[in-house]
C-alpha positions as CSV (number, residue, x, y, z in Angstrom):
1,X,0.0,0.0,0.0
2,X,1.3,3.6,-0.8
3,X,0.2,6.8,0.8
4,X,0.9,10.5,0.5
5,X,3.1,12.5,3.3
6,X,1.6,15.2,4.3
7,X,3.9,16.7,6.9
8,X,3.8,20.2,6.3
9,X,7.0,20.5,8.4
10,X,8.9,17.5,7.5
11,X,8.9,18.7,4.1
12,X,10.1,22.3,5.2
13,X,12.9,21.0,6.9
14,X,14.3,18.7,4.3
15,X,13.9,21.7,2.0
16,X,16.0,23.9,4.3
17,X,18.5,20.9,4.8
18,X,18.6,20.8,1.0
19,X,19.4,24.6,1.0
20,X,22.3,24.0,3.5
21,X,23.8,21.5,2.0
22,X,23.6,23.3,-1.6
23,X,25.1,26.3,0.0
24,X,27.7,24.4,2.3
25,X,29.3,22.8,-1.2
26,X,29.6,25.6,-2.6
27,X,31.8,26.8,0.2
28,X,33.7,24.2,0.8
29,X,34.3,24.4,-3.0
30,X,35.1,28.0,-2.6
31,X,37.4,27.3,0.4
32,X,39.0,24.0,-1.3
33,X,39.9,26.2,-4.4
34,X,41.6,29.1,-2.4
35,X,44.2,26.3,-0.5
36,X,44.8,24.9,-3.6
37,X,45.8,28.1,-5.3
38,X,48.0,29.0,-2.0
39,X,49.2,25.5,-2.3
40,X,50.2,25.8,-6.0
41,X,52.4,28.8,-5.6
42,X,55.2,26.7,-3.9
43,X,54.2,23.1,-4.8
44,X,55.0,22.4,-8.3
45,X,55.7,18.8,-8.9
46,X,53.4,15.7,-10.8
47,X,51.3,14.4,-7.9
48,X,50.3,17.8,-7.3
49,X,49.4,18.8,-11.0
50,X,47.5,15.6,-10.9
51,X,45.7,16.2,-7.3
52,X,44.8,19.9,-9.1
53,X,43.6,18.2,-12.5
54,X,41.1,16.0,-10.5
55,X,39.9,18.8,-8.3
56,X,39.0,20.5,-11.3
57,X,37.2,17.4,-12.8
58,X,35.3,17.9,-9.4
59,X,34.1,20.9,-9.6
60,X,32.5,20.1,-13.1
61,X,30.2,17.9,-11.4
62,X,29.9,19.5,-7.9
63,X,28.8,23.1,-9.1
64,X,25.9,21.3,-11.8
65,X,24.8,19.6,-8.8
66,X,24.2,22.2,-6.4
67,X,22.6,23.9,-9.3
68,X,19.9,20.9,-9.6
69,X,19.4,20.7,-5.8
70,X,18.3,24.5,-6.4
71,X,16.1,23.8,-9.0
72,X,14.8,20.8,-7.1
73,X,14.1,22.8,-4.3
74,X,12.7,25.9,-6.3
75,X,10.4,24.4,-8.7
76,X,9.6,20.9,-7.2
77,X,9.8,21.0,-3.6
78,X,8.5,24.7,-2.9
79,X,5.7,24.6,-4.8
80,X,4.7,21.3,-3.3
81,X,4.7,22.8,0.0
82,X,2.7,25.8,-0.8
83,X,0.1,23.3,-2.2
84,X,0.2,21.1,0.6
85,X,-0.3,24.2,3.0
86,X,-3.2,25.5,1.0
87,X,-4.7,21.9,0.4
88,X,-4.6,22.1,4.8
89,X,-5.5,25.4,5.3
90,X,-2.3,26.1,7.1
């Protein structure tokens, strides 16, 4: 048997947890980036070039990813909650 959730609240939170963890990627992206460039001013040898090529690999994915947890957010979860909350009368 299937059934709907309704929790008003539930879905709020996992929203706002969704938001978070958008957000704290993009940081620690931010943050990663800046040691590496620090790092790469005095480091120059082939296991480095090769840590920095697959960082950058990374952030190919991880930025298009925190741009679809956005969107799933914005235009799926959001709008599900504002229907649920009129569908209650909340």
């Amino acid at each position: 048997m299937s059934g709907v959730i309704n929790d008003v609240d539930s879905l709020n939170l996992f929203r706002r947890q969704l938001n978070e963890t958008s957000d704290d990627l993009r940081e620690q992206l931010r943050k990663t980036e800046q040691s590496i460039e620090t790092v790469a001013q005095g480091w120059k040898d082939s296991q480095f070039d090769k840590f920095k090529e697959g960082f950058e690999k990374d952030k190919e994915i991880i930025e298009p990813l925190c741009k679809e947890i956005d969107e799933f957010e914005a235009e799926i979860l959001y709008p599900l909650e504002k229907t649920l909350r009129t569908y209650l009368a909340l």
